JSON list of C-alpha atoms in Angstrom, two decimals:
[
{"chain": "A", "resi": 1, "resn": "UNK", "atom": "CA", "xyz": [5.84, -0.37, -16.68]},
{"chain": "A", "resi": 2, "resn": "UNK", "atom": "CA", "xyz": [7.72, 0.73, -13.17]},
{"chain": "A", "resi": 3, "resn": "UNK", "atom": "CA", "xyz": [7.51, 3.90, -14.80]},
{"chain": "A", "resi": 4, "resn": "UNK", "atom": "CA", "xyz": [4.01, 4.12, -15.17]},
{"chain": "A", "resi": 5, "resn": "UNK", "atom": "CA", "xyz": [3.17, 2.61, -11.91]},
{"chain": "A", "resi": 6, "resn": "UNK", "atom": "CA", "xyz": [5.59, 5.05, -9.86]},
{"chain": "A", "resi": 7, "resn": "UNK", "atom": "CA", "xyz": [3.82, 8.35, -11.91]},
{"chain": "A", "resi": 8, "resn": "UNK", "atom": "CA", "xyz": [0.31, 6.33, -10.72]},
{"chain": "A", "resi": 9, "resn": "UNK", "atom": "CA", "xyz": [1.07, 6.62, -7.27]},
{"chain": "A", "resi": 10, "resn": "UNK", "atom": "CA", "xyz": [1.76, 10.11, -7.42]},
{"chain": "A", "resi": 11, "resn": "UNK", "atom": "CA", "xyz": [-1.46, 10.96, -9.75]},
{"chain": "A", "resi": 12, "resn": "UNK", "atom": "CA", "xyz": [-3.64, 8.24, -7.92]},
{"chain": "A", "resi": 13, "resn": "UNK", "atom": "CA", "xyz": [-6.37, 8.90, -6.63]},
{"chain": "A", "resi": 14, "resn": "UNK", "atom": "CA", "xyz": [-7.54, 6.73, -3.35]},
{"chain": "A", "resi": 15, "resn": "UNK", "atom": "CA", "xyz": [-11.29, 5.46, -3.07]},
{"chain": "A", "resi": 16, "resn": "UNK", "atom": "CA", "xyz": [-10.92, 4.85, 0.56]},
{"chain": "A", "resi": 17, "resn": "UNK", "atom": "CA", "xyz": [-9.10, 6.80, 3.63]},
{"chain": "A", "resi": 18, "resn": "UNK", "atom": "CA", "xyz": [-6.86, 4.13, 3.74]},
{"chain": "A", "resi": 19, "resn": "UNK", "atom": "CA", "xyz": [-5.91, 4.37, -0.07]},
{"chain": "A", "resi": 20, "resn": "UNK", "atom": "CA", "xyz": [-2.28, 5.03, 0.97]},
{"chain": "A", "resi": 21, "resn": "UNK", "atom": "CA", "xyz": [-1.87, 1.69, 2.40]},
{"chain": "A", "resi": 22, "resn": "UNK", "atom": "CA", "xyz": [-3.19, 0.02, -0.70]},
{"chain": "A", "resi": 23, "resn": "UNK", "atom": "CA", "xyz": [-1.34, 2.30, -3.05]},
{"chain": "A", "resi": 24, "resn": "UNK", "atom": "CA", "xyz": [1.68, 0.64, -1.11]},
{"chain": "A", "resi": 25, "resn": "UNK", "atom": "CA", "xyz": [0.53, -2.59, -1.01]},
{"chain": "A", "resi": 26, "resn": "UNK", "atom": "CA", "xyz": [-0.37, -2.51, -5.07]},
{"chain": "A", "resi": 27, "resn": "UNK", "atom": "CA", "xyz": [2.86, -0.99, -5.34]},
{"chain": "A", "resi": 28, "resn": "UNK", "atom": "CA", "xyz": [4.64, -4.04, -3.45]},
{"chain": "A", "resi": 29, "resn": "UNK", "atom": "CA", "xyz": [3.17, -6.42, -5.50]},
{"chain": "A", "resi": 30, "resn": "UNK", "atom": "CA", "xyz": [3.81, -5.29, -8.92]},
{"chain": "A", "resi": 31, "resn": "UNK", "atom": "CA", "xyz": [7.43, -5.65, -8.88]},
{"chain": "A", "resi": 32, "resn": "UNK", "atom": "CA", "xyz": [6.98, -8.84, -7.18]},
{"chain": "A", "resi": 33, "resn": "UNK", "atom": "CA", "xyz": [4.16, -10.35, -9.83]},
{"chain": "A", "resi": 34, "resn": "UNK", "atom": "CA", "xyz": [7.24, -8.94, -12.67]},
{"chain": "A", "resi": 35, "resn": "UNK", "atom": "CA", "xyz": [9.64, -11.11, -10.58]},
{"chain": "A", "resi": 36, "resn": "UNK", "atom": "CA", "xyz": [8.23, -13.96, -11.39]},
{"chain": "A", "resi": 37, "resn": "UNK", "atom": "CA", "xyz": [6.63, -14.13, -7.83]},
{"chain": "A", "resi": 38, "resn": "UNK", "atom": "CA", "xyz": [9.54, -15.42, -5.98]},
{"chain": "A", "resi": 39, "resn": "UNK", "atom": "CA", "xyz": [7.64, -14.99, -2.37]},
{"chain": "A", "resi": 40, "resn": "UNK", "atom": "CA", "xyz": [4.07, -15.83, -3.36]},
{"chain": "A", "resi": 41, "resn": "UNK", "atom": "CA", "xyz": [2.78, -18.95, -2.22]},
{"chain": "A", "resi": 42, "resn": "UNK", "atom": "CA", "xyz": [2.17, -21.37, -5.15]},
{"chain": "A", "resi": 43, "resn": "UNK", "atom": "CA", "xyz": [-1.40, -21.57, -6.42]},
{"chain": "A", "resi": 44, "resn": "UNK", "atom": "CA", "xyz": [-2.42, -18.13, -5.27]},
{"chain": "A", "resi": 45, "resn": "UNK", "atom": "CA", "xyz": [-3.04, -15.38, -7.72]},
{"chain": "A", "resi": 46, "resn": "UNK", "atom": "CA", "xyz": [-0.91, -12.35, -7.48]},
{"chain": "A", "resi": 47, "resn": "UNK", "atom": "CA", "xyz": [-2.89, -8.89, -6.75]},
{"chain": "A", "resi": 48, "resn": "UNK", "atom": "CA", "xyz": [-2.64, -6.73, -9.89]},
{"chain": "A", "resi": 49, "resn": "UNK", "atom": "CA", "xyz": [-0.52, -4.15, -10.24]},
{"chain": "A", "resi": 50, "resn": "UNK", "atom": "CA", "xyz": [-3.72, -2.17, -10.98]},
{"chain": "A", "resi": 51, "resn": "UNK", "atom": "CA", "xyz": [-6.29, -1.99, -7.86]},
{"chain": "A", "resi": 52, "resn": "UNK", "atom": "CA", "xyz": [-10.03, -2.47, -8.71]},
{"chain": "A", "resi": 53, "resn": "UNK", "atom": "CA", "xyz": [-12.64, -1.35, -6.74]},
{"chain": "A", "resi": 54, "resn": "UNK", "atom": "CA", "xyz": [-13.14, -3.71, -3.80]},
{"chain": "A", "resi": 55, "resn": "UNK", "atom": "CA", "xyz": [-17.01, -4.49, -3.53]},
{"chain": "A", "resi": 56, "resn": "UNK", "atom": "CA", "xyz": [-18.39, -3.38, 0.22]},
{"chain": "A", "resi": 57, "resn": "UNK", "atom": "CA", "xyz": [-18.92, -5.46, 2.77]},
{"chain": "A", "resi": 58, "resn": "UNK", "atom": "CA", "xyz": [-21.77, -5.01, 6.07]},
{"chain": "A", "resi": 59, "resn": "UNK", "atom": "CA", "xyz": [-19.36, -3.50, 8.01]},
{"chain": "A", "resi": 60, "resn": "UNK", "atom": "CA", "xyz": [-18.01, -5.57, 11.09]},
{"chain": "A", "resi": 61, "resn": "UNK", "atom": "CA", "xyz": [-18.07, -8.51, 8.90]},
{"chain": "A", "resi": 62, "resn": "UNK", "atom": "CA", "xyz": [-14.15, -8.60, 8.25]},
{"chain": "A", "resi": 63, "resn": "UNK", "atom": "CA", "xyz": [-12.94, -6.67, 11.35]},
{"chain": "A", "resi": 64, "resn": "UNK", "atom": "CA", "xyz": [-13.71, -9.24, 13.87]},
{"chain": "A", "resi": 65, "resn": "UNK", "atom": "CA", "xyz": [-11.41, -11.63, 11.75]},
{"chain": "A", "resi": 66, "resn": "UNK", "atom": "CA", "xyz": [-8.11, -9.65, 13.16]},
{"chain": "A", "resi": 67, "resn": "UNK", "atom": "CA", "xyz": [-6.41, -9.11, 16.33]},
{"chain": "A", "resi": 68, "resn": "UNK", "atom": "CA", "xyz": [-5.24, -5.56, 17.08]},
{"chain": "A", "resi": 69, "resn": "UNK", "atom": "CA", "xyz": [-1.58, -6.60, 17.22]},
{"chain": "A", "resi": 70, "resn": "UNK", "atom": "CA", "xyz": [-1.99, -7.92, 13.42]},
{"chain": "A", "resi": 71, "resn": "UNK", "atom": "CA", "xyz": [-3.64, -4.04, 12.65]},
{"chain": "A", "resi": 72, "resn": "UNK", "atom": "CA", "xyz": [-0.61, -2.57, 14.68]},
{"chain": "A", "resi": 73, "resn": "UNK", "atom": "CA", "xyz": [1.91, -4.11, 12.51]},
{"chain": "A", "resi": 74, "resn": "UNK", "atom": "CA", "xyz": [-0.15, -3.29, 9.20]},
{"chain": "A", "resi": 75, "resn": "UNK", "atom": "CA", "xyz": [0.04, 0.26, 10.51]},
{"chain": "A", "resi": 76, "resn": "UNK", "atom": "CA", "xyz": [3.61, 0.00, 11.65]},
{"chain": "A", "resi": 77, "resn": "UNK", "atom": "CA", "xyz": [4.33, -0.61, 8.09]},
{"chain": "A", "resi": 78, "resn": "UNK", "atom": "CA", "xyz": [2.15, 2.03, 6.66]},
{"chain": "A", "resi": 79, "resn": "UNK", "atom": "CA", "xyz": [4.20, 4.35, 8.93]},
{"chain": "A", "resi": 80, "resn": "UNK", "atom": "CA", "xyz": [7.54, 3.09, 8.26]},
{"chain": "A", "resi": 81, "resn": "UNK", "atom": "CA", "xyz": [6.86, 3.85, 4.38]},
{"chain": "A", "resi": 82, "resn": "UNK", "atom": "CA", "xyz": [5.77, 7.28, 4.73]},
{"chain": "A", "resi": 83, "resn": "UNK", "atom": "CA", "xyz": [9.26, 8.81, 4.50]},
{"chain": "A", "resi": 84, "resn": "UNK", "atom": "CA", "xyz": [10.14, 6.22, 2.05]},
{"chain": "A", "resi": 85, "resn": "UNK", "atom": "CA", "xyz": [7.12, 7.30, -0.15]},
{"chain": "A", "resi": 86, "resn": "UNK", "atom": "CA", "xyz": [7.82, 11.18, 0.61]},
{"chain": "A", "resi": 87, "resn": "UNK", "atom": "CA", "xyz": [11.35, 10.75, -0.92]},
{"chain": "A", "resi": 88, "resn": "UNK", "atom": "CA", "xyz": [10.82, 8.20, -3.97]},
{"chain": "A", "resi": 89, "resn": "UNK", "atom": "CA", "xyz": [7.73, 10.82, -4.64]},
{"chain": "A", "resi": 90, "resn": "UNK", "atom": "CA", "xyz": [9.97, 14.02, -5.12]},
{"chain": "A", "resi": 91, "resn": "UNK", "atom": "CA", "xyz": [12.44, 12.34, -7.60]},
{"chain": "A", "resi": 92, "resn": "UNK", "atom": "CA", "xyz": [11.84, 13.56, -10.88]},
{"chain": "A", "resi": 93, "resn": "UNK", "atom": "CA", "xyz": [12.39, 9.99, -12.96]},
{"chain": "A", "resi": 94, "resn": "UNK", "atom": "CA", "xyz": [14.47, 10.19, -15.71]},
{"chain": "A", "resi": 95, "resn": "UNK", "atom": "CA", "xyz": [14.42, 7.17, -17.56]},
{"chain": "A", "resi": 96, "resn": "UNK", "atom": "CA", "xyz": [13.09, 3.75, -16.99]},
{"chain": "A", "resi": 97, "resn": "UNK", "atom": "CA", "xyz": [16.38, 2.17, -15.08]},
{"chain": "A", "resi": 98, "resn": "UNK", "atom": "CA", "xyz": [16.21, 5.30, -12.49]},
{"chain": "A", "resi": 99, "resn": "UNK", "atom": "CA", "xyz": [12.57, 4.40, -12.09]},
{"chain": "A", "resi": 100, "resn": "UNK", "atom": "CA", "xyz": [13.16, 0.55, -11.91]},
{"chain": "A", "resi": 101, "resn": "UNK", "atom": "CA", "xyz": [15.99, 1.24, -9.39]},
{"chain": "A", "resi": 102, "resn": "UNK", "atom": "CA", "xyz": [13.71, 3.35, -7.31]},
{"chain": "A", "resi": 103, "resn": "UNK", "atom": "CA", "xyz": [11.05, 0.75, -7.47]},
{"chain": "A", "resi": 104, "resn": "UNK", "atom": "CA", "xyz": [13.70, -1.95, -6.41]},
{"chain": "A", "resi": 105, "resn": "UNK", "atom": "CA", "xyz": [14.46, 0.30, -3.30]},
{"chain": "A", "resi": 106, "resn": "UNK", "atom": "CA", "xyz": [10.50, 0.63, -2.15]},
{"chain": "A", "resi": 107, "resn": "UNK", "atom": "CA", "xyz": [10.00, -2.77, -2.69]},
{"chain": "A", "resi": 108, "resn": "UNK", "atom": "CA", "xyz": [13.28, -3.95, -0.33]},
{"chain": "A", "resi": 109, "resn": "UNK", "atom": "CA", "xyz": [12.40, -0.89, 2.18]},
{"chain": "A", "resi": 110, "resn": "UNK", "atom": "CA", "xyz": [8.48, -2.50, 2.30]},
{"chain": "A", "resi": 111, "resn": "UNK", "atom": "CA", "xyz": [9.79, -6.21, 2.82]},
{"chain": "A", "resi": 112, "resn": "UNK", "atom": "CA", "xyz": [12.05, -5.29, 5.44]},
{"chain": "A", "resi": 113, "resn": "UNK", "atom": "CA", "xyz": [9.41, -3.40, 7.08]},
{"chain": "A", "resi": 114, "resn": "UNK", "atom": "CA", "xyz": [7.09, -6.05, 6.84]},
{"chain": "A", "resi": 115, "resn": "UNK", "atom": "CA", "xyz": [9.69, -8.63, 8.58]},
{"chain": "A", "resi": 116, "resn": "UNK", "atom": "CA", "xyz": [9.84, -6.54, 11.08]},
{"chain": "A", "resi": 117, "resn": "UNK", "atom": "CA", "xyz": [6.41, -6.43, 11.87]},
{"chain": "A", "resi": 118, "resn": "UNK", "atom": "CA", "xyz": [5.99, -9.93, 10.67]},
{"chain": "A", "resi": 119, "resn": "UNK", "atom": "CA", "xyz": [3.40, -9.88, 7.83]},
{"chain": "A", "resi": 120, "resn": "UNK", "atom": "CA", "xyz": [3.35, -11.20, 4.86]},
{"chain": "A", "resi": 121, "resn": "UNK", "atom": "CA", "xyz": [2.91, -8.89, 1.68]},
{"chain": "A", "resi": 122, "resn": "UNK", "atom": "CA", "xyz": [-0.06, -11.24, 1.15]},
{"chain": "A", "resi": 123, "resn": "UNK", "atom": "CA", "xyz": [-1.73, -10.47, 5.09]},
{"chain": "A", "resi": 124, "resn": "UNK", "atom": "CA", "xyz": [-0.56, -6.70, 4.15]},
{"chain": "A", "resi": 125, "resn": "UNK", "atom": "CA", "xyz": [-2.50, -6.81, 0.83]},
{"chain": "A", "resi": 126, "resn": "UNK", "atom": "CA", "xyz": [-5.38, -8.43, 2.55]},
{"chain": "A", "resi": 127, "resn": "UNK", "atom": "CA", "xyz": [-5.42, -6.19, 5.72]},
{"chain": "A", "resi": 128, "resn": "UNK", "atom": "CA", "xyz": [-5.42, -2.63, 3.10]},
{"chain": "A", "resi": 129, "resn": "UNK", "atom": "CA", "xyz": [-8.39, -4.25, 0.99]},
{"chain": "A", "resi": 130, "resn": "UNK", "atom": "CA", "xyz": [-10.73, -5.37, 3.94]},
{"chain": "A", "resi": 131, "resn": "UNK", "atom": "CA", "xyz": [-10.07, -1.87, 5.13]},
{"chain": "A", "resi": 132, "resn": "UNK", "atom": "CA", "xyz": [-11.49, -0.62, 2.29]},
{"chain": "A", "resi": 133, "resn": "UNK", "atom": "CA", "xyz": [-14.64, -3.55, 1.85]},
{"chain": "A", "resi": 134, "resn": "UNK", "atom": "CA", "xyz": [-15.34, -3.16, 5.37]},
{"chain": "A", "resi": 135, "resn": "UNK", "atom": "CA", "xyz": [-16.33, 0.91, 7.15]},
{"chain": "A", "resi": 136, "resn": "UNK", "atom": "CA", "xyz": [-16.05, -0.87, 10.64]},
{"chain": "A", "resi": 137, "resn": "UNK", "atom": "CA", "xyz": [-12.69, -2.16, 10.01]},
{"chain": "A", "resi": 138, "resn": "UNK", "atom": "CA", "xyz": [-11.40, 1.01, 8.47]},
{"chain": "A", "resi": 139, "resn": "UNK", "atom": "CA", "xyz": [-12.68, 3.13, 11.28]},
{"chain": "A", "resi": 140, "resn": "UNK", "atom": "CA", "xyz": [-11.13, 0.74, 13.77]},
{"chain": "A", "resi": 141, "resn": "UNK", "atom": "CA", "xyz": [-7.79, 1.48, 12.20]},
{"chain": "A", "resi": 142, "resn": "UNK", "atom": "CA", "xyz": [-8.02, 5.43, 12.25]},
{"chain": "A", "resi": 143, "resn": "UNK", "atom": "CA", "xyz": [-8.98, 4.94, 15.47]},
{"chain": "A", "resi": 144, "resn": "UNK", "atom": "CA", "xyz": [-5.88, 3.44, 16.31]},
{"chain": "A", "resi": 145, "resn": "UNK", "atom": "CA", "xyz": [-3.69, 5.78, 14.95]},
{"chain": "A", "resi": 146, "resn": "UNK", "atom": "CA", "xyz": [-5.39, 9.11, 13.94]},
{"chain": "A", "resi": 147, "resn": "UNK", "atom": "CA", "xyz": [-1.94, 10.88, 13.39]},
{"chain": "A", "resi": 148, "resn": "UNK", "atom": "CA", "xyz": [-1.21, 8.07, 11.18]},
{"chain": "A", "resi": 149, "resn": "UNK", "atom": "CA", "xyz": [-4.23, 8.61, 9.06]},
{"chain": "A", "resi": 150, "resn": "UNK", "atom": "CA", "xyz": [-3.77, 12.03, 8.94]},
{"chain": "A", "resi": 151, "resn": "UNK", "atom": "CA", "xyz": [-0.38, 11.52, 7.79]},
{"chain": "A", "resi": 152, "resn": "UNK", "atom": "CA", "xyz": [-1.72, 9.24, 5.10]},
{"chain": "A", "resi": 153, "resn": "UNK", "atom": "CA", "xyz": [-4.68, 12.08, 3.70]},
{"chain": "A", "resi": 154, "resn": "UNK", "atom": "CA", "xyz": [-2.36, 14.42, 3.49]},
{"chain": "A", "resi": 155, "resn": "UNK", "atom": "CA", "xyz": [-0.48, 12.40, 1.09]},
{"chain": "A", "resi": 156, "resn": "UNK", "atom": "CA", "xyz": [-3.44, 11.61, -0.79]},
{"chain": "A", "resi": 157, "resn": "UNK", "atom": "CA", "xyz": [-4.18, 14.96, -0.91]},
{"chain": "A", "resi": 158, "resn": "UNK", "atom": "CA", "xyz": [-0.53, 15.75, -1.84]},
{"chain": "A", "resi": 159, "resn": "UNK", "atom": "CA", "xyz": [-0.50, 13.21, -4.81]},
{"chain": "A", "resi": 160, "resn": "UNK", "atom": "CA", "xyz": [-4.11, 14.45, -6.13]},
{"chain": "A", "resi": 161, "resn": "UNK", "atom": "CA", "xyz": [-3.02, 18.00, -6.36]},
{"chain": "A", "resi": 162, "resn": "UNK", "atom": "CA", "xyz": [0.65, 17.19, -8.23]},
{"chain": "A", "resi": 163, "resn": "UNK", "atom": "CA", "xyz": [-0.18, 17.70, -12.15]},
{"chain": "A", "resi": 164, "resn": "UNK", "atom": "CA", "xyz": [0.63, 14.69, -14.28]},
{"chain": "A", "resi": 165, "resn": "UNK", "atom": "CA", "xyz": [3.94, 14.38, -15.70]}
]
């Protein structure tokens, strides 16, 4: 299954500019929903390891619900895991313990990340998929950090153009 998720991320491709950050965040929470959900509070539902579409919202409706020092750590993160993504991304995966192993590394690389910024993978998660209901909130982000978001389409547009393996 790590297998198949790892080749998803490099063949995915992103409905929203922001499809990086929920690439990562579905990404983070697949080896985490295997794991028997050691950090998810009990009673919540983990995220699928599959995204579905997030239905739109009027835009402005979730972007007034965060401060911009919760978006700067969601994009701190999203930044930290660009090199991390680059490199797990050119290894060619060999067999499923290379690709577990490499999954075990992104996920520990994301959760320190996200310490450092202190977020939750669940305020990450939720952060990536209002950005995606929600035009006003996702603008408000690129607007923040355009050379981030640049960074992040031209991995998308990296990943769309790699043939399938």
């Amino acid at each position: 299954m790590n297998q198949i998720l790892f080749s998803e991320f490099t063949m995915k491709k992103p409905v929203s500019m922001l499809g990086a950050a929920l690439i990562t965040a579905g990404l983070l929470a697949a080896p985490m929903a295997m794991a028997g959900s050691q950090g998810a509070q009990q009673g919540q539902p983990q995220a699928p390891a599959q995204m579905q579409q997030p239905q739109p919202v009027e835009p402005g409706t979730l972007s007034k619900q965060y401060q911009d020092d919760e978006l700067r750590s969601f994009l701190d993160v999203n930044r930290d895991m660009i090199p991390v993504i680059k490199s797990l991304s050119s290894q060619n995966v060999k067999d499923q313990e290379q690709a577990q192993s490499m999954m075990q590394e992104f996920q520990s690389k994301t959760e320190d990340s996200l310490k450092q910024h202190d977020l939750s993978v669940q305020q990450y998660q939720k952060i990536g998929t209002d950005a995606s209901r929600d035009k006003a909130l996702e603008k408000r982000l690129i607007n923040m950090d355009p050379e981030l978001y640049k960074q992040l389409q031209a991995m998308q547009s990296q990943a769309q153009q790699q043939p399938a393996k």
